[in-house]
Amino acid sequence: MFDGPFQPFYDPSTQRCLRDILDGFFPSELQRLYPNGVPFKVSDLRNQVYLEDGLDPFPGEGRVVGRQRMHKALDRVEEHPGSRMTAEKFLNRLPKFVIRQGEVIDIRGPIRDTLQNCCPLPARIQEIVVETPTLAAERERSQESPNTPAPPLSMLRIKSENGEQAFLLMMQPDNTIGDVRALLAQARVMDASAFEIFSTFPPTLYQDDTLTLQAAGLVPKAALLLRARRAPKSSLKFSPGPCPGPGPSPCPGPSPSPQ
């Protein structure tokens, strides 16, 4: 990106960028330069070899101590993992959480902690399950009538301003944007007017607090983002200048209203 150096896949910043895109989010590293989003142009360069610093590989053969032959780097065949599944891909196939006997049970967290010691994983985003009336109702339903089908729901994953947290909200389709905003404000212990809710695909700013999640197209699930509310542009104010004409006296101001 930005005509910069090659970014290897194992680099944490590369993995965060790709994870944002796969999760449906606008990459955090681009939000400062493009706060309103920017079109992506993807090119398939899998068959091209990246040469660092613009240096061509040595065209011939070399010798090392012991006169062992060292062939060109391009002639070497690297080992490929084939169909082996990465730890992150395995985790993504698991449910994030399940409701059992009225309790929300984290599935991925303990397994991720176990794999962390043996497998390289990208930086983890803290996922916070927000307590909502719909989640409480689902707990009760799973206890009293576990065999009844679940009603239509809206599962929202909302990323914080700095990208370090993701809030998971289980909502009803007829809940409103205002309901989501109020629950987020309560979970974050802050004023509801301090942040804005928006999406990147398509670019939409959700300002109407009376809009239902169904009408907004956020059912059955959606990935959203938060950003600090932008202050409205203040109107210019001009102070009164001196009166035209001779003399240094200023223009008379408005007469005081009678008491």
XYZ file of C-alpha atoms in Angstrom:
259
model
C 0.000 0.000 0.000
C 1.038 3.621 -0.613
C 3.832 2.339 -2.902
C 5.597 1.235 0.263
C 7.681 -1.863 0.994
C 6.370 -5.387 0.796
C 4.380 -6.393 3.891
C 4.944 -10.059 4.802
C 1.898 -12.001 5.912
C 3.414 -12.937 9.273
C 3.748 -9.251 10.243
C 1.137 -8.382 12.940
C 0.108 -5.175 11.160
C -0.538 -7.111 7.939
C -2.657 -9.654 9.783
C -4.659 -6.900 11.504
C -5.316 -5.231 8.143
C -6.455 -8.472 6.512
C -8.547 -9.406 9.537
C -10.329 -6.039 9.368
C -11.142 -6.605 5.692
C -12.335 -10.183 6.236
C -14.521 -9.035 9.132
C -16.103 -6.371 6.927
C -14.344 -3.427 8.573
C -12.352 -0.584 7.082
C -8.688 -1.200 8.077
C -7.696 0.836 11.123
C -4.392 1.968 9.580
C -6.298 3.710 6.764
C -8.891 5.514 8.876
C -6.714 8.551 9.576
C -5.843 9.132 5.928
C -9.291 8.242 4.602
C -11.885 8.912 7.347
C -14.738 8.601 4.821
C -13.396 5.430 3.183
C -11.569 4.775 -0.083
C -12.104 2.261 -2.924
C -9.883 -0.824 -2.857
C -8.084 -2.126 -5.940
C -6.909 -5.703 -5.470
C -4.312 -7.252 -7.781
C -3.391 -10.946 -7.903
C 0.417 -11.026 -7.582
C 0.775 -14.524 -6.172
C 3.011 -15.617 -9.062
C 5.443 -12.713 -8.704
C 8.599 -12.959 -6.618
C 9.286 -9.939 -4.426
C 12.929 -8.816 -4.575
C 13.794 -6.741 -1.546
C 15.648 -3.451 -2.173
C 15.370 -4.015 -5.917
C 18.301 -6.475 -5.986
C 18.303 -9.261 -8.568
C 19.181 -12.777 -7.394
C 22.699 -14.025 -8.109
C 22.404 -15.682 -11.554
C 25.067 -18.369 -11.167
C 26.188 -20.911 -8.618
C 28.269 -20.318 -5.517
C 30.357 -22.396 -3.193
C 30.478 -22.526 0.580
C 32.996 -24.050 2.999
C 33.488 -27.701 2.133
C 32.837 -27.004 -1.575
C 29.156 -27.815 -1.254
C 27.185 -26.409 -4.120
C 24.719 -23.645 -3.435
C 22.063 -23.239 -6.095
C 20.113 -20.168 -7.007
C 17.455 -19.075 -4.528
C 14.767 -19.390 -7.170
C 15.625 -23.051 -7.743
C 14.856 -23.973 -4.174
C 11.490 -25.527 -3.452
C 9.870 -24.362 -0.249
C 7.733 -26.615 1.849
C 4.045 -25.749 1.626
C 1.590 -26.653 4.373
C -0.933 -27.979 1.844
C -4.388 -28.380 3.322
C -3.299 -27.969 6.934
C -5.527 -25.552 8.806
C -4.067 -22.562 10.621
C -4.958 -21.924 14.246
C -6.841 -18.741 13.373
C -8.854 -20.473 10.653
C -9.721 -23.231 13.092
C -10.886 -20.702 15.679
C -13.034 -18.896 13.117
C -14.952 -22.105 12.485
C -15.994 -22.277 16.117
C -18.957 -20.309 17.501
C -17.946 -17.233 19.471
C -20.251 -18.136 22.335
C -23.232 -20.364 23.128
C -26.043 -20.089 25.643
C -26.310 -23.117 27.934
C -28.631 -23.278 30.919
C -29.032 -19.520 30.896
C -25.306 -18.720 30.816
C -23.243 -17.211 27.997
C -20.268 -19.552 27.502
C -17.186 -18.306 25.676
C -16.044 -20.966 23.208
C -13.140 -19.409 21.332
C -11.375 -17.726 24.259
C -10.164 -20.796 26.210
C -9.196 -22.641 23.017
C -7.292 -19.613 21.746
C -5.407 -19.398 25.049
C -4.426 -23.059 24.691
C -3.208 -22.589 21.118
C -1.398 -19.344 21.872
C 1.614 -21.185 23.308
C 2.205 -23.291 20.194
C 0.825 -21.386 17.195
C 1.458 -17.817 15.989
C -1.801 -15.886 16.251
C -2.488 -12.283 15.257
C -3.162 -9.649 17.865
C -6.416 -10.433 19.612
C -9.318 -7.997 19.651
C -11.117 -7.899 22.988
C -14.687 -9.054 22.381
C -17.265 -7.795 24.880
C -20.749 -9.317 25.069
C -23.147 -6.485 25.906
C -26.028 -7.423 28.191
C -29.226 -6.670 26.251
C -32.914 -7.432 26.958
C -32.907 -9.762 23.946
C -29.950 -11.718 25.336
C -31.719 -12.053 28.700
C -34.871 -13.284 26.938
C -32.851 -15.836 24.984
C -31.299 -17.111 28.210
C -34.759 -17.603 29.681
C -36.074 -19.268 26.514
C -33.135 -21.681 26.374
C -33.868 -22.736 29.956
C -37.646 -23.058 29.749
C -38.116 -24.179 26.126
C -34.758 -25.288 24.710
C -36.390 -27.130 21.786
C -38.391 -24.182 20.477
C -36.808 -22.392 17.503
C -35.177 -19.060 18.206
C -37.038 -15.963 16.987
C -35.542 -13.685 14.309
C -32.598 -11.819 15.799
C -30.006 -9.239 14.844
C -26.421 -9.995 15.838
C -24.282 -6.856 15.776
C -20.493 -6.714 16.010
C -19.443 -3.108 16.613
C -15.773 -2.164 16.627
C -14.498 0.590 18.931
C -12.829 3.779 17.744
C -9.291 2.462 18.255
C -10.063 -1.008 16.908
C -9.004 -2.746 20.120
C -12.509 -3.796 21.228
C -15.526 -5.341 19.522
C -18.943 -5.142 21.192
C -21.344 -8.030 20.499
C -25.033 -7.173 20.800
C -27.996 -9.522 20.380
C -30.987 -7.390 19.381
C -34.528 -7.667 18.037
C -35.208 -6.590 14.432
C -37.661 -3.948 15.678
C -35.093 -2.413 18.046
C -33.822 0.982 16.944
C -30.473 2.619 16.359
C -31.207 4.626 19.497
C -31.535 1.391 21.488
C -28.131 0.249 20.222
C -26.589 3.623 21.025
C -28.000 3.596 24.569
C -26.743 0.060 25.269
C -23.276 0.915 23.964
C -23.147 4.069 26.071
C -24.141 2.082 29.157
C -21.546 -0.633 28.484
C -18.803 1.948 27.880
C -19.884 4.264 30.726
C -20.007 7.341 28.525
C -22.477 9.783 27.019
C -24.453 8.445 24.062
C -23.885 11.645 22.108
C -20.079 11.273 22.243
C -19.824 8.741 19.396
C -21.272 7.914 15.995
C -22.234 4.528 14.543
C -21.397 3.839 10.909
C -20.613 1.113 8.398
C -18.124 0.986 5.553
C -19.836 -1.437 3.168
C -21.870 0.443 2.072
C -20.668 3.727 3.652
C -23.546 4.683 5.953
C -23.773 6.925 9.006
C -26.639 5.910 11.301
C -27.901 9.206 12.699
C -31.650 8.511 12.909
C -32.195 6.997 16.350
C -35.788 6.044 15.436
C -34.690 3.804 12.537
C -35.263 0.106 13.233
C -32.533 -2.452 12.646
C -34.786 -4.219 10.143
C -35.306 -1.026 8.138
C -31.576 -0.260 8.299
C -30.694 -3.644 6.783
C -28.883 -4.830 9.922
C -30.718 -8.172 10.167
C -29.746 -10.981 10.728
C -26.200 -9.711 11.374
C -23.985 -6.742 10.639
C -20.487 -5.384 11.258
C -20.385 -1.734 12.343
C -17.815 0.757 13.631
C -17.665 3.630 16.096
C -15.981 6.992 15.802
C -15.900 10.137 17.901
C -18.722 12.516 17.052
C -17.530 15.300 14.830
C -18.247 18.822 16.049
C -20.506 20.813 13.698
C -18.868 23.637 11.840
C -19.405 26.851 13.790
C -20.760 29.886 11.966
C -18.427 32.851 11.550
C -19.028 35.814 13.842
C -17.814 39.323 13.147
C -17.264 41.975 15.804
C -18.709 45.434 15.022
C -16.172 47.824 13.515
C -15.914 51.590 13.952
C -18.651 53.817 12.560
C -17.984 55.486 9.243
C -17.319 59.172 9.382
C -15.011 61.482 11.328
C -14.155 60.950 14.944
C -12.843 57.978 16.907
C -16.161 57.164 18.571
C -17.434 53.613 17.986
C -20.868 52.773 16.658
C -23.550 52.928 19.297
C -24.565 49.477 20.450
C -28.133 48.331 20.986
C -29.937 50.169 23.710
C -30.570 48.127 26.842
C -34.024 46.665 27.212
C -36.190 48.255 29.866
C -36.193 46.491 33.184
